[in-house]
Amino acid sequence: MRPFASLLAMAALCASAGVEAQQGARANPTCPENPNWSNYREMRFTVQERPGQRPVLLAEGAIDDNLIPRLRAAIEAFQGDEIWLRSPGGNARVGNEAGRIIRENNLQTRIPAGWACFSACNFLFMGGTARYVDNGGLFIVHMFTHTSDRQAIRQQVAQGEDNTIGLIGDIEQDSALLASEDNDFLIRMGISRRLLTEVMYQQSAVGDGDPRTRMRCLTQAEVNTYNVATVPWAGTTPSQNQPARRSGK
């Protein structure tokens, strides 16, 4: 009975696609319509000097498959102790590894006012030995998924029951592995596991090409409750922590 029930669930998921597409960003009113998470296709690292203060390492852009060597090189050359993050996410397992590297190097992480850290970026941020989410900074989560592409699901379903059952099996197996990895990572980084069960796992896993239908922006209270930030925001105005303006997005 389980394959048949799974097929019904898959059919219902496909049928709901048009409704979600119409809802758009309204499906998650916790987040702004256009979060400032950068559209760089590969994460870029630059050092920002600050008069009278230690420099910070800016990490901006997607978490691509080849991120790790660049991250290691950037950290090795960096003379400060804090990384500022804005990213739309990317490769989840690379993000997990990058977070561990940040922890191994005893670096602090920050999401400054006006910047957004989504999806796999969460793991880089959680690697910080001390973590800051400034007022106006966005820590954005979603439900992990084996595939976020509904069209790929439709194509598999259209090819027949055997293909659909195989796809469901792959999704179930990979999802179980990802859940285990996420849980282990949160424990190691000192994050409350309730962040997974009470927030992340409550979100829709897939959308029709618009990540805004799947994302959830944590409030400052939630950032503190789940120990996402180890240093709660203490009243600094957004303009005081706003990074210097950079060309491009």
Short mmCIF file of C-alpha atoms in Angstrom, two decimals:
data_model
loop_
_atom_site.label_atom_id
_atom_site.label_comp_id
_atom_site.label_asym_id
_atom_site.label_seq_id
_atom_site.Cartn_x
_atom_site.Cartn_y
_atom_site.Cartn_z
CA MET A 1 0.00 0.00 0.00
CA ARG A 2 2.90 2.38 0.63
CA PRO A 3 3.87 2.81 -3.08
CA PHE A 4 0.23 3.50 -3.99
CA ALA A 5 -0.11 6.06 -1.18
CA SER A 6 3.13 7.68 -2.27
CA LEU A 7 1.84 7.89 -5.84
CA LEU A 8 -1.30 9.62 -4.64
CA ALA A 9 0.81 12.06 -2.63
CA MET A 10 2.96 12.77 -5.69
CA ALA A 11 -0.12 13.41 -7.81
CA ALA A 12 -1.50 15.80 -5.22
CA LEU A 13 1.84 17.59 -5.08
CA CYS A 14 1.79 18.13 -8.84
CA ALA A 15 -1.83 19.28 -8.79
CA SER A 16 -1.03 21.95 -6.20
CA ALA A 17 1.74 23.49 -8.29
CA GLY A 18 -0.48 26.02 -10.04
CA VAL A 19 -1.90 27.29 -6.76
CA GLU A 20 1.55 27.84 -5.24
CA ALA A 21 2.75 29.63 -8.37
CA GLN A 22 -0.14 32.08 -8.04
CA GLN A 23 0.55 32.69 -4.36
CA GLY A 24 4.20 33.60 -5.01
CA ALA A 25 5.94 35.47 -2.22
CA ARG A 26 2.68 35.69 -0.25
CA ALA A 27 3.13 32.03 0.71
CA ASN A 28 5.78 33.17 3.19
CA PRO A 29 4.96 36.66 4.46
CA THR A 30 7.81 36.44 6.99
CA CYS A 31 10.32 37.40 4.27
CA PRO A 32 10.77 40.41 1.98
CA GLU A 33 9.99 39.91 -1.69
CA ASN A 34 13.60 40.36 -2.79
CA PRO A 35 16.09 39.34 -0.08
CA ASN A 36 19.60 40.76 -0.53
CA TRP A 37 21.45 37.46 -0.87
CA SER A 38 23.61 38.31 -3.93
CA ASN A 39 23.32 36.89 -7.44
CA TYR A 40 26.97 35.90 -7.84
CA ARG A 41 26.97 32.38 -9.29
CA GLU A 42 30.06 31.47 -7.29
CA MET A 43 30.83 32.69 -3.79
CA ARG A 44 33.36 35.53 -3.73
CA PHE A 45 35.64 36.39 -0.84
CA THR A 46 36.92 39.92 -0.29
CA VAL A 47 38.49 41.59 2.72
CA GLN A 48 36.93 44.81 3.98
CA GLU A 49 39.20 47.04 6.02
CA ARG A 50 37.59 49.07 8.81
CA PRO A 51 39.32 52.08 10.41
CA GLY A 52 40.23 51.31 14.00
CA GLN A 53 38.79 47.78 13.80
CA ARG A 54 39.90 44.39 12.62
CA PRO A 55 39.14 43.57 8.97
CA VAL A 56 36.23 41.33 8.04
CA LEU A 57 35.97 38.73 5.30
CA LEU A 58 32.94 39.22 3.04
CA ALA A 59 31.51 35.98 1.62
CA GLU A 60 28.97 36.71 -1.10
CA GLY A 61 27.20 34.54 -3.66
CA ALA A 62 26.04 30.99 -4.31
CA ILE A 63 27.63 28.02 -2.56
CA ASP A 64 29.03 26.31 -5.63
CA ASP A 65 30.56 22.85 -5.99
CA ASN A 66 34.13 24.21 -6.03
CA LEU A 67 33.83 26.52 -3.03
CA ILE A 68 36.04 24.68 -0.55
CA PRO A 69 39.51 25.39 -2.08
CA ARG A 70 38.66 29.10 -2.41
CA LEU A 71 37.36 29.24 1.16
CA ARG A 72 40.52 27.63 2.51
CA ALA A 73 42.72 30.03 0.53
CA ALA A 74 40.68 33.05 1.67
CA ILE A 75 40.90 32.02 5.33
CA GLU A 76 44.64 31.32 5.10
CA ALA A 77 45.29 34.84 3.76
CA PHE A 78 42.83 36.56 6.12
CA GLN A 79 44.17 38.51 9.11
CA GLY A 80 40.84 38.97 10.89
CA ASP A 81 38.47 36.69 12.77
CA GLU A 82 34.98 37.39 11.39
CA ILE A 83 33.11 36.46 8.20
CA TRP A 84 30.04 38.34 6.93
CA LEU A 85 27.67 36.26 4.83
CA ARG A 86 25.07 36.84 2.14
CA SER A 87 24.08 33.97 -0.11
CA PRO A 88 21.07 32.34 -1.80
CA GLY A 89 22.43 28.92 -0.82
CA GLY A 90 23.54 26.19 -3.19
CA ASN A 91 25.21 22.83 -2.61
CA ALA A 92 24.04 21.67 0.84
CA ARG A 93 26.86 19.21 1.49
CA VAL A 94 29.48 21.76 0.44
CA GLY A 95 27.84 24.22 2.83
CA ASN A 96 28.08 21.65 5.61
CA GLU A 97 31.80 21.11 4.94
CA ALA A 98 32.42 24.85 4.71
CA GLY A 99 30.75 25.35 8.09
CA ARG A 100 33.08 22.81 9.66
CA ILE A 101 36.10 24.58 8.13
CA ILE A 102 34.93 27.90 9.59
CA ARG A 103 34.61 26.23 13.01
CA GLU A 104 38.05 24.59 12.73
CA ASN A 105 39.57 28.03 12.12
CA ASN A 106 37.79 29.60 15.12
CA LEU A 107 36.09 32.28 13.05
CA GLN A 108 33.04 34.31 14.02
CA THR A 109 30.15 34.70 11.58
CA ARG A 110 27.74 37.57 11.07
CA ILE A 111 24.71 38.40 8.92
CA PRO A 112 24.84 42.20 8.79
CA ALA A 113 21.83 44.46 8.50
CA GLY A 114 20.39 44.33 5.00
CA TRP A 115 22.03 40.99 4.10
CA ALA A 116 20.34 37.59 3.75
CA CYS A 117 21.66 34.05 4.32
CA PHE A 118 19.43 31.32 2.84
CA SER A 119 19.46 27.54 2.67
CA ALA A 120 23.00 26.07 2.47
CA CYS A 121 24.36 29.43 3.65
CA ASN A 122 22.87 28.54 7.04
CA PHE A 123 25.57 25.91 7.51
CA LEU A 124 28.41 28.35 6.85
CA PHE A 125 26.87 30.73 9.36
CA MET A 126 26.33 28.05 12.00
CA GLY A 127 30.01 27.13 11.81
CA GLY A 128 30.93 30.35 13.61
CA THR A 129 32.39 30.06 17.12
CA ALA A 130 30.41 33.22 17.86
CA ARG A 131 27.40 34.07 15.69
CA TYR A 132 25.67 37.40 15.16
CA VAL A 133 22.47 38.24 13.30
CA ASP A 134 22.22 42.03 13.27
CA ASN A 135 18.88 43.79 13.36
CA GLY A 136 17.79 43.82 9.72
CA GLY A 137 19.89 40.76 8.83
CA LEU A 138 17.97 37.72 7.59
CA PHE A 139 18.60 34.09 8.52
CA ILE A 140 16.30 32.24 6.09
CA VAL A 141 15.57 28.52 6.25
CA HIS A 142 13.60 26.00 4.22
CA MET A 143 12.89 22.29 4.14
CA PHE A 144 15.73 20.38 2.51
CA THR A 145 14.79 18.29 -0.52
CA HIS A 146 16.31 15.72 -2.85
CA THR A 147 14.94 17.74 -5.76
CA SER A 148 13.38 21.20 -5.83
CA ASP A 149 12.41 20.85 -9.50
CA ARG A 150 8.74 20.02 -9.93
CA GLN A 151 9.20 19.61 -13.67
CA ALA A 152 11.64 16.76 -13.07
CA ILE A 153 9.03 15.10 -10.84
CA ARG A 154 6.32 15.52 -13.50
CA GLN A 155 8.55 13.97 -16.16
CA GLN A 156 9.25 10.95 -13.97
CA VAL A 157 5.55 10.51 -13.19
CA ALA A 158 4.64 10.78 -16.89
CA GLN A 159 7.02 7.92 -17.71
CA GLY A 160 5.02 5.44 -15.69
CA GLU A 161 4.58 3.83 -12.30
CA ASP A 162 7.95 2.06 -12.21
CA ASN A 163 9.85 5.31 -12.76
CA THR A 164 7.73 7.09 -10.17
CA ILE A 165 8.30 4.42 -7.52
CA GLY A 166 12.04 4.53 -8.25
CA LEU A 167 12.06 8.32 -7.89
CA ILE A 168 10.18 8.11 -4.58
CA GLY A 169 12.68 5.54 -3.30
CA ASP A 170 15.61 7.80 -4.22
CA ILE A 171 13.97 10.79 -2.54
CA GLU A 172 13.21 8.81 0.63
CA GLN A 173 16.76 7.47 0.90
CA ASP A 174 18.55 10.74 0.21
CA SER A 175 16.17 12.69 2.44
CA ALA A 176 16.89 10.34 5.35
CA LEU A 177 20.63 10.83 4.86
CA LEU A 178 20.29 14.61 4.66
CA ALA A 179 18.13 14.68 7.78
CA SER A 180 20.76 12.69 9.66
CA GLU A 181 23.55 14.98 8.46
CA ASP A 182 21.59 18.11 9.36
CA ASN A 183 20.84 16.80 12.84
CA ASP A 184 24.48 15.87 13.46
CA PHE A 185 25.69 19.26 12.24
CA LEU A 186 23.31 21.20 14.48
CA ILE A 187 24.38 19.21 17.53
CA ARG A 188 28.06 19.83 16.80
CA MET A 189 27.50 23.55 16.29
CA GLY A 190 25.37 24.03 19.40
CA ILE A 191 22.10 24.82 17.59
CA SER A 192 18.82 23.65 19.08
CA ARG A 193 17.44 20.68 17.15
CA ARG A 194 14.02 22.24 17.60
CA LEU A 195 15.01 24.54 14.74
CA LEU A 196 14.63 21.50 12.47
CA THR A 197 11.37 20.16 13.83
CA GLU A 198 9.60 23.40 14.69
CA VAL A 199 10.68 25.56 11.74
CA MET A 200 12.65 23.96 8.89
CA TYR A 201 10.63 20.75 8.59
CA GLN A 202 7.39 22.73 8.66
CA GLN A 203 8.15 24.39 5.31
CA SER A 204 7.22 23.19 1.83
CA ALA A 205 10.02 21.14 0.30
CA VAL A 206 9.47 22.08 -3.33
CA GLY A 207 8.26 25.03 -5.36
CA ASP A 208 7.81 26.03 -8.97
CA GLY A 209 11.09 27.84 -9.54
CA ASP A 210 10.47 30.57 -6.97
CA PRO A 211 12.33 29.95 -3.68
CA ARG A 212 10.17 32.58 -1.99
CA THR A 213 7.33 30.04 -1.83
CA ARG A 214 9.47 27.77 0.35
CA MET A 215 11.43 30.05 2.65
CA ARG A 216 10.99 31.19 6.23
CA CYS A 217 12.74 34.20 7.78
CA LEU A 218 13.45 33.78 11.47
CA THR A 219 12.52 36.61 13.81
CA GLN A 220 15.10 38.02 16.21
CA ALA A 221 13.34 36.15 19.00
CA GLU A 222 13.63 32.85 17.11
CA VAL A 223 17.27 33.51 16.25
CA ASN A 224 17.93 33.73 19.99
CA THR A 225 15.57 30.94 21.10
CA TYR A 226 17.17 28.32 18.84
CA ASN A 227 20.72 29.55 19.61
CA VAL A 228 21.26 30.46 15.96
CA ALA A 229 22.94 33.61 17.28
CA THR A 230 25.24 33.00 20.22
CA VAL A 231 25.39 36.75 20.84
CA PRO A 232 21.84 38.18 20.80
CA TRP A 233 21.28 41.50 19.07
CA ALA A 234 21.70 44.24 21.66
CA GLY A 235 20.22 47.30 20.03
CA THR A 236 22.77 48.42 17.44
CA THR A 237 20.96 50.24 14.66
CA PRO A 238 21.09 48.67 11.19
CA SER A 239 23.08 51.54 9.69
CA GLN A 240 25.95 51.00 12.14
CA ASN A 241 26.57 47.43 10.99
CA GLN A 242 25.70 47.91 7.30
CA PRO A 243 28.59 46.74 5.08
CA ALA A 244 30.11 49.19 2.65
CA ARG A 245 28.23 49.43 -0.64
CA ARG A 246 29.65 47.17 -3.32
CA SER A 247 29.20 47.19 -7.05
CA GLY A 248 26.89 44.54 -8.47
CA LYS A 249 24.57 42.33 -6.48
#
